[in-house]
Amino acid sequence: MSTAASAKNGTWRNWGGNVAARPAREVTPASVDELAAAVRKAAEDGLKVKAVGTGHSFTSIAATDGVLIRPQLLTGIRDIDRDAMTVTVEAGTPLKRLNVALAREGLSLTNMGDIMEQTVSGATSTGTHGTGRESGSIAAQIKGLELVTADGSVLSCSEKENPEVFAAARIGLGALGVVTALTFAVEPIFLLTAREEPMSFDKVTSAFDELWAENEHFEFYWFPHTGSTNTKRNNRSAGPEKPVPQIQGWIEDEFLSNGVFQVAQWVGRAAPGTIPSIARISSKALSARTYTDIPYKVFTSPRRVRFVEMEYAVPREAVVETLRELRTMVERSGLKVSFPVEVRTAPADDITLSTASGRDSAYIAVHMVKGTPYQAYFTAAERIFTAHEGRPHWGKVHTRDAEYFAGVYPRFGEFTALRDRLDPDRRFQNDYLRRVLGA
């Protein structure tokens, strides 16, 4: 079973296993022309169209009973422009392959998320992000994109060409067309020094503003039922390169972070009463370490334990209060939460429906292991997040609708008006988009 989503007996399922769909047909185009023809044919047959990457979204954003477009043949680098310092890649290229190919060319993205299984188009269309003081999401690094619109035409956009489409389509939710290529800003490859160390919840929350200000990339994990967190600071380094030794890396990243963690999840599922004790042990299992390596080897980590996730962006100044409320809720609720809570930040950007659109943001992500009931925990967490005008990640579990989004996104109407223009017949509609964007 690969890390991608699976299709058995004509049923498509996402990576987290919480979404399934039965498309009328699947198409795997080998060129932009073939993709455009598939969109036109769907229109003739009166079918909706959705493109799907590796299914790493926990929402039904890619689900369809119409035509499911799989972009795995649309991969690879189209062009590297060393004068403009950009790279243009086909939409189906996995982030993992892009990172490795760029490193071979002595180049890198400025910032990235912590998972690299997704396709570039799936990751950007849903607003995938890492953590950064000045550097934003993967979509914020896009300089141009190409998409097939509802009538089967190919549209190119950038700050200069179709700028109003560019403003929205970088995080387009699959609502404006099927992305076929993306042009990213890149820079000469650099080294990052990562410093990981345990810190108490009280210390990390009281010193949050300083930790954020002093580090280019700061994030931490809090273990519910404990007062413990694990912090990670990534900063640029003059070197030398000092990667995590292979054996130590396997013990810490595979055995502890994935293997032992998986066993802890199984035990917690079988006997929920043991979860607080397991959490206390887990929070102490990872010791402090420092290493220096190229960006993708520092930013990303393997995720083999399958889970379901909810993540909200709150205004950065509200993050500590939001977290404290979350901790109080877990303590008083009797919930048993076996998965750490992840906290990251992003600077304000200018993308219409970016979770960081127009405001400096902090992200709080809650998880539950695949197969355990998550509704009670996520509902209680969501109540806290929305009280702070939180914006949910487009690819993660949430219950918000168009009315809510119109209140938390000042430019929401701009996006829906563009969608009316580019897709008047709602060729790219599905139940999820009907809920979040309105009919």
CSV table of C-alpha atoms in Angstrom, one decimal, residues 25-364:
chain,number,residue,atom,x,y,z
A,25,ARG,CA,-14.7,7.2,-14.8
A,26,GLU,CA,-11.1,7.9,-14.2
A,27,VAL,CA,-8.8,9.7,-16.7
A,28,THR,CA,-5.0,9.8,-16.6
A,29,PRO,CA,-4.0,12.3,-19.2
A,30,ALA,CA,-0.4,12.3,-20.6
A,31,SER,CA,-0.5,15.9,-21.8
A,32,VAL,CA,-2.3,19.2,-21.2
A,33,ASP,CA,-4.2,18.7,-24.5
A,34,GLU,CA,-5.5,15.3,-23.3
A,35,LEU,CA,-6.5,16.9,-20.0
A,36,ALA,CA,-8.4,19.7,-21.8
A,37,ALA,CA,-10.1,17.1,-24.1
A,38,ALA,CA,-11.2,15.2,-21.0
A,39,VAL,CA,-12.8,18.3,-19.5
A,40,ARG,CA,-14.6,19.1,-22.8
A,41,LYS,CA,-15.8,15.4,-23.0
A,42,ALA,CA,-17.1,15.6,-19.4
A,43,ALA,CA,-19.1,18.6,-20.3
A,44,GLU,CA,-20.6,16.8,-23.3
A,45,ASP,CA,-21.6,13.9,-21.1
A,46,GLY,CA,-22.9,16.2,-18.3
A,47,LEU,CA,-20.4,15.0,-15.8
A,48,LYS,CA,-18.6,17.0,-13.1
A,49,VAL,CA,-14.7,17.0,-13.1
A,50,LYS,CA,-12.3,16.8,-10.2
A,51,ALA,CA,-8.5,16.3,-10.2
A,52,VAL,CA,-7.0,14.3,-7.4
A,53,GLY,CA,-3.3,14.1,-6.2
A,54,THR,CA,-2.2,11.7,-3.6
A,55,GLY,CA,-5.4,12.1,-1.5
A,56,HIS,CA,-3.6,13.6,1.5
A,57,SER,CA,-6.6,15.9,2.2
A,58,PHE,CA,-8.9,14.8,5.0
A,59,THR,CA,-11.9,16.7,3.5
A,60,SER,CA,-13.9,15.5,0.5
A,61,ILE,CA,-12.4,18.3,-1.6
A,62,ALA,CA,-11.3,15.9,-4.4
A,63,ALA,CA,-14.3,13.5,-4.2
A,64,THR,CA,-16.6,13.2,-7.3
A,65,ASP,CA,-19.1,10.9,-8.8
A,66,GLY,CA,-18.2,12.3,-12.2
A,67,VAL,CA,-14.7,12.3,-14.0
A,68,LEU,CA,-11.7,11.8,-11.7
A,69,ILE,CA,-8.5,13.2,-13.3
A,70,ARG,CA,-5.3,11.6,-12.0
A,71,PRO,CA,-2.3,13.7,-12.9
A,72,GLN,CA,0.5,11.1,-12.4
A,73,LEU,CA,1.7,11.3,-16.0
A,74,LEU,CA,1.9,15.1,-15.9
A,75,THR,CA,5.2,15.2,-13.9
A,76,GLY,CA,8.6,16.5,-14.1
A,77,ILE,CA,10.4,19.9,-14.5
A,78,ARG,CA,9.4,21.8,-17.6
A,79,ASP,CA,11.9,24.6,-17.2
A,80,ILE,CA,14.5,26.1,-14.9
A,81,ASP,CA,15.2,29.8,-15.4
A,82,ARG,CA,18.4,30.8,-13.6
A,83,ASP,CA,18.1,34.5,-14.5
A,84,ALA,CA,14.6,34.8,-13.0
A,85,MET,CA,15.4,32.1,-10.4
A,86,THR,CA,12.2,30.1,-11.1
A,87,VAL,CA,11.3,26.5,-11.8
A,88,THR,CA,8.2,25.4,-13.8
A,89,VAL,CA,6.9,22.0,-13.0
A,90,GLU,CA,4.0,19.8,-14.2
A,91,ALA,CA,1.1,19.7,-11.8
A,92,GLY,CA,1.3,16.0,-10.9
A,93,THR,CA,4.9,16.1,-9.8
A,94,PRO,CA,5.3,14.9,-6.2
A,95,LEU,CA,6.9,17.4,-3.8
A,96,LYS,CA,9.5,14.7,-2.9
A,97,ARG,CA,10.6,14.5,-6.6
A,98,LEU,CA,10.7,18.2,-7.0
A,99,ASN,CA,12.8,18.7,-3.8
A,100,VAL,CA,15.3,16.0,-4.9
A,101,ALA,CA,15.5,17.3,-8.5
A,102,LEU,CA,16.0,20.9,-7.3
A,103,ALA,CA,18.8,19.8,-4.9
A,104,ARG,CA,20.6,18.1,-7.8
A,105,GLU,CA,20.5,21.5,-9.6
A,106,GLY,CA,21.8,23.3,-6.5
A,107,LEU,CA,18.4,24.9,-5.9
A,108,SER,CA,15.7,24.9,-3.2
A,109,LEU,CA,12.3,26.2,-2.3
A,110,THR,CA,12.5,28.8,0.5
A,111,ASN,CA,10.1,27.0,2.8
A,112,MET,CA,8.0,23.8,2.7
A,113,GLY,CA,5.6,21.7,4.8
A,114,ASP,CA,6.6,18.6,6.8
A,115,ILE,CA,5.2,16.0,4.4
A,116,MET,CA,6.4,15.6,0.8
A,117,GLU,CA,4.1,12.9,-0.5
A,118,GLN,CA,1.6,15.4,-2.1
A,119,THR,CA,1.6,16.5,-5.7
A,120,VAL,CA,2.6,20.2,-6.2
A,121,SER,CA,-0.9,21.1,-7.4
A,122,GLY,CA,-2.7,19.2,-4.6
A,123,ALA,CA,-0.5,20.8,-2.0
A,124,THR,CA,-0.8,24.3,-3.2
A,125,SER,CA,-4.5,24.2,-4.1
A,126,THR,CA,-5.4,23.3,-0.5
A,127,GLY,CA,-2.9,25.8,1.1
A,128,THR,CA,-0.3,23.3,2.4
A,129,HIS,CA,2.3,25.2,4.6
A,130,GLY,CA,5.2,24.7,6.9
A,131,THR,CA,6.2,27.3,9.5
A,132,GLY,CA,8.0,30.6,9.0
A,133,ARG,CA,8.5,34.0,10.4
A,134,GLU,CA,9.0,35.7,7.0
A,135,SER,CA,8.5,32.9,4.5
A,136,GLY,CA,4.9,31.7,3.7
A,137,SER,CA,3.1,28.6,2.4
A,138,ILE,CA,4.2,26.7,-0.7
A,139,ALA,CA,1.5,28.6,-2.7
A,140,ALA,CA,3.0,31.9,-1.6
A,141,GLN,CA,6.1,30.9,-3.5
A,142,ILE,CA,4.2,30.5,-6.8
A,143,LYS,CA,5.2,33.0,-9.6
A,144,GLY,CA,2.9,31.7,-12.3
A,145,LEU,CA,0.5,28.9,-13.1
A,146,GLU,CA,-1.4,27.3,-16.0
A,147,LEU,CA,-4.8,25.9,-15.7
A,148,VAL,CA,-7.5,24.3,-17.9
A,149,THR,CA,-10.8,26.1,-17.3
A,150,ALA,CA,-14.3,24.7,-17.6
A,151,ASP,CA,-14.6,25.3,-21.4
A,152,GLY,CA,-11.4,23.3,-22.0
A,153,SER,CA,-9.2,26.3,-22.7
A,154,VAL,CA,-5.7,26.7,-21.2
A,155,LEU,CA,-5.2,29.9,-19.2
A,156,SER,CA,-1.8,31.2,-18.0
A,157,CYS,CA,-1.6,33.6,-15.1
A,158,SER,CA,1.0,35.5,-13.1
A,159,GLU,CA,1.2,39.0,-11.4
A,160,LYS,CA,1.3,40.5,-15.0
A,161,GLU,CA,-0.9,38.1,-16.9
A,162,ASN,CA,-4.5,37.6,-15.7
A,163,PRO,CA,-3.5,38.9,-12.3
A,164,GLU,CA,-7.0,38.6,-10.8
A,165,VAL,CA,-7.0,34.8,-11.6
A,166,PHE,CA,-3.4,34.6,-10.2
A,167,ALA,CA,-4.5,36.2,-6.9
A,168,ALA,CA,-7.1,33.4,-6.4
A,169,ALA,CA,-5.9,30.4,-8.3
A,170,ARG,CA,-2.7,29.8,-6.3
A,171,ILE,CA,-5.0,28.4,-3.6
A,172,GLY,CA,-7.9,27.6,-5.9
A,173,LEU,CA,-9.5,24.6,-4.1
A,174,GLY,CA,-10.0,23.0,-7.5
A,175,ALA,CA,-12.9,25.4,-8.0
A,176,LEU,CA,-11.5,27.5,-10.9
A,177,GLY,CA,-10.1,24.8,-13.1
A,178,VAL,CA,-7.5,22.0,-13.3
A,179,VAL,CA,-4.0,23.2,-12.6
A,180,THR,CA,-1.5,21.8,-15.2
A,181,ALA,CA,1.7,23.6,-14.3
A,182,LEU,CA,3.2,25.8,-11.6
A,183,THR,CA,6.1,28.2,-11.6
A,184,PHE,CA,7.9,28.5,-8.2
A,185,ALA,CA,10.4,31.0,-7.0
A,186,VAL,CA,13.6,29.1,-6.0
A,187,GLU,CA,17.0,30.1,-4.5
A,188,PRO,CA,20.5,28.7,-4.4
A,189,ILE,CA,20.5,25.7,-2.1
A,190,PHE,CA,21.4,26.6,1.5
A,191,LEU,CA,21.9,24.8,4.9
A,192,LEU,CA,19.6,24.9,7.8
A,193,THR,CA,20.5,24.0,11.4
A,194,ALA,CA,17.7,22.4,13.3
A,195,ARG,CA,17.6,22.5,17.0
A,196,GLU,CA,15.1,20.2,18.6
A,197,GLU,CA,14.5,20.2,22.4
A,198,PRO,CA,11.9,19.5,25.0
A,199,MET,CA,10.4,22.5,26.7
A,200,SER,CA,7.5,22.8,29.2
A,201,PHE,CA,4.1,24.0,27.9
A,202,ASP,CA,4.2,26.9,30.3
A,203,LYS,CA,7.6,28.0,29.1
A,204,VAL,CA,6.9,27.7,25.4
A,205,THR,CA,3.6,29.6,25.7
A,206,SER,CA,5.0,32.4,27.9
A,207,ALA,CA,8.1,32.8,25.6
A,208,PHE,CA,6.2,32.3,22.3
A,209,ASP,CA,6.7,35.8,21.0
A,210,GLU,CA,10.4,35.7,21.6
A,211,LEU,CA,10.8,32.2,20.2
A,212,TRP,CA,8.9,33.3,17.1
A,213,ALA,CA,10.9,36.5,16.7
A,214,GLU,CA,14.3,34.9,17.2
A,215,ASN,CA,13.9,32.0,14.7
A,216,GLU,CA,13.3,31.9,11.0
A,217,HIS,CA,11.2,28.8,11.4
A,218,PHE,CA,9.8,27.9,14.8
A,219,GLU,CA,7.3,25.1,15.7
A,220,PHE,CA,6.4,22.8,18.5
A,221,TYR,CA,4.3,19.8,19.5
A,222,TRP,CA,2.4,19.7,22.7
A,223,PHE,CA,1.5,16.3,24.2
A,224,PRO,CA,-2.1,16.5,25.6
A,225,HIS,CA,-2.4,15.2,29.3
A,226,THR,CA,1.2,16.5,29.9
A,227,GLY,CA,2.9,19.8,30.5
A,228,SER,CA,5.5,18.8,27.9
A,229,THR,CA,6.3,20.0,24.4
A,230,ASN,CA,8.9,19.3,21.8
A,231,THR,CA,10.2,22.4,20.1
A,232,LYS,CA,12.0,22.8,16.7
A,233,ARG,CA,13.9,25.8,15.5
A,234,ASN,CA,15.3,25.9,12.0
A,235,ASN,CA,17.7,28.7,11.0
A,236,ARG,CA,20.0,29.3,8.1
A,237,SER,CA,23.6,28.2,8.7
A,238,ALA,CA,27.0,28.8,7.2
A,239,GLY,CA,27.7,25.1,7.8
A,240,PRO,CA,29.4,22.7,7.8
A,241,GLU,CA,26.8,20.1,6.9
A,242,LYS,CA,26.2,17.8,9.9
A,243,PRO,CA,23.3,15.5,9.1
A,244,VAL,CA,21.7,13.2,11.7
A,245,PRO,CA,23.9,10.0,11.6
A,246,GLN,CA,22.0,7.2,9.7
A,247,ILE,CA,21.6,4.9,12.7
A,248,GLN,CA,20.5,7.6,15.1
A,249,GLY,CA,18.2,9.0,12.4
A,250,TRP,CA,16.6,5.6,12.0
A,251,ILE,CA,16.1,5.2,15.8
A,252,GLU,CA,14.7,8.7,16.3
A,253,ASP,CA,12.7,9.2,13.0
A,254,GLU,CA,11.6,5.7,12.2
A,255,PHE,CA,11.7,3.6,15.4
A,256,LEU,CA,10.6,6.2,17.9
A,257,SER,CA,8.6,8.7,15.8
A,258,ASN,CA,6.9,6.1,13.6
A,259,GLY,CA,7.3,2.5,15.0
A,260,VAL,CA,7.0,3.0,18.8
A,261,PHE,CA,4.5,5.7,18.2
A,262,GLN,CA,2.3,3.4,16.1
A,263,VAL,CA,2.4,0.8,18.9
A,264,ALA,CA,1.5,3.4,21.4
A,265,GLN,CA,-1.5,4.4,19.2
A,266,TRP,CA,-2.6,0.7,19.0
A,267,VAL,CA,-2.4,0.3,22.8
A,268,GLY,CA,-4.2,3.6,23.3
A,269,ARG,CA,-7.0,2.5,21.0
A,270,ALA,CA,-7.4,-0.8,22.8
A,271,ALA,CA,-7.2,0.7,26.3
A,272,PRO,CA,-8.0,4.5,26.2
A,273,GLY,CA,-7.4,4.7,29.9
A,274,THR,CA,-3.6,4.2,29.3
A,275,ILE,CA,-3.3,7.2,27.0
A,276,PRO,CA,-2.3,9.8,29.6
A,277,SER,CA,0.5,7.5,30.8
A,278,ILE,CA,1.6,6.8,27.3
A,279,ALA,CA,1.6,10.5,26.5
A,280,ARG,CA,3.9,11.2,29.5
A,281,ILE,CA,6.4,8.5,28.2
A,282,SER,CA,6.1,9.6,24.6
A,283,SER,CA,6.8,13.2,25.5
A,284,LYS,CA,10.1,12.2,27.1
A,285,ALA,CA,11.2,9.7,24.4
A,286,LEU,CA,12.6,12.3,22.1
A,287,SER,CA,15.8,13.9,23.4
A,288,ALA,CA,17.4,17.2,22.3
A,289,ARG,CA,19.4,17.1,19.1
A,290,THR,CA,21.0,19.5,16.7
A,291,TYR,CA,21.8,18.9,13.0
A,292,THR,CA,22.6,20.8,9.8
A,293,ASP,CA,21.5,19.7,6.4
A,294,ILE,CA,19.9,20.9,3.1
A,295,PRO,CA,16.3,22.3,3.5
A,296,TYR,CA,14.1,19.4,2.5
A,297,LYS,CA,16.0,17.1,4.8
A,298,VAL,CA,15.4,19.4,7.7
A,299,PHE,CA,11.8,20.6,7.0
A,300,THR,CA,10.3,17.3,6.1
A,301,SER,CA,9.9,14.0,8.0
A,302,PRO,CA,8.3,10.6,7.2
A,303,ARG,CA,4.7,10.1,8.5
A,304,ARG,CA,3.9,6.4,8.5
A,305,VAL,CA,1.2,6.5,11.3
A,306,ARG,CA,-2.1,7.2,9.6
A,307,PHE,CA,-4.3,9.8,11.2
A,308,VAL,CA,-7.1,12.2,10.7
A,309,GLU,CA,-6.5,15.9,11.2
A,310,MET,CA,-8.1,19.3,11.9
A,311,GLU,CA,-6.1,22.5,11.6
A,312,TYR,CA,-7.1,26.1,12.0
A,313,ALA,CA,-5.2,29.3,11.4
A,314,VAL,CA,-5.8,31.9,14.1
A,315,PRO,CA,-4.4,35.5,14.3
A,316,ARG,CA,-0.9,35.0,15.5
A,317,GLU,CA,-1.5,37.2,18.5
A,318,ALA,CA,-4.3,34.9,19.6
A,319,VAL,CA,-2.3,31.6,19.5
A,320,VAL,CA,-1.3,31.4,23.2
A,321,GLU,CA,-4.8,32.1,24.5
A,322,THR,CA,-6.3,29.6,22.0
A,323,LEU,CA,-3.8,26.9,23.1
A,324,ARG,CA,-4.5,27.5,26.8
A,325,GLU,CA,-8.2,27.1,26.1
A,326,LEU,CA,-7.5,23.9,24.2
A,327,ARG,CA,-5.5,22.5,27.1
A,328,THR,CA,-8.2,23.4,29.6
A,329,MET,CA,-10.9,21.8,27.4
A,330,VAL,CA,-8.9,18.5,27.1
A,331,GLU,CA,-8.3,18.4,30.9
A,332,ARG,CA,-12.0,19.0,31.7
A,333,SER,CA,-13.6,16.9,29.0
A,334,GLY,CA,-12.5,13.4,29.9
A,335,LEU,CA,-11.3,13.0,26.3
A,336,LYS,CA,-8.2,10.8,25.8
A,337,VAL,CA,-6.0,12.3,23.2
A,338,SER,CA,-3.0,10.2,22.1
A,339,PHE,CA,-1.7,12.5,19.3
A,340,PRO,CA,0.4,15.6,19.8
A,341,VAL,CA,-1.0,19.0,18.9
A,342,GLU,CA,1.2,20.8,16.3
A,343,VAL,CA,1.8,24.6,16.4
A,344,ARG,CA,3.3,26.6,13.5
A,345,THR,CA,3.2,30.1,12.1
A,346,ALA,CA,3.0,32.0,8.7
A,347,PRO,CA,3.3,35.6,7.7
A,348,ALA,CA,0.4,37.4,6.1
A,349,ASP,CA,0.1,36.9,2.3
A,350,ASP,CA,-2.0,38.3,-0.6
A,351,ILE,CA,-3.7,35.1,-1.8
A,352,THR,CA,-7.5,35.5,-1.8
A,353,LEU,CA,-8.4,32.3,0.2
A,354,SER,CA,-5.1,31.6,1.9
A,355,THR,CA,-5.5,30.8,5.6
A,356,ALA,CA,-2.9,33.6,6.1
A,357,SER,CA,-4.6,36.0,3.7
A,358,GLY,CA,-4.1,39.6,5.0
A,359,ARG,CA,-3.1,38.5,8.5
A,360,ASP,CA,-0.1,37.1,10.4
A,361,SER,CA,-1.2,33.6,11.4
A,362,ALA,CA,-0.5,30.7,13.7
A,363,TYR,CA,-1.7,27.2,13.0
A,364,ILE,CA,-3.0,24.8,15.6
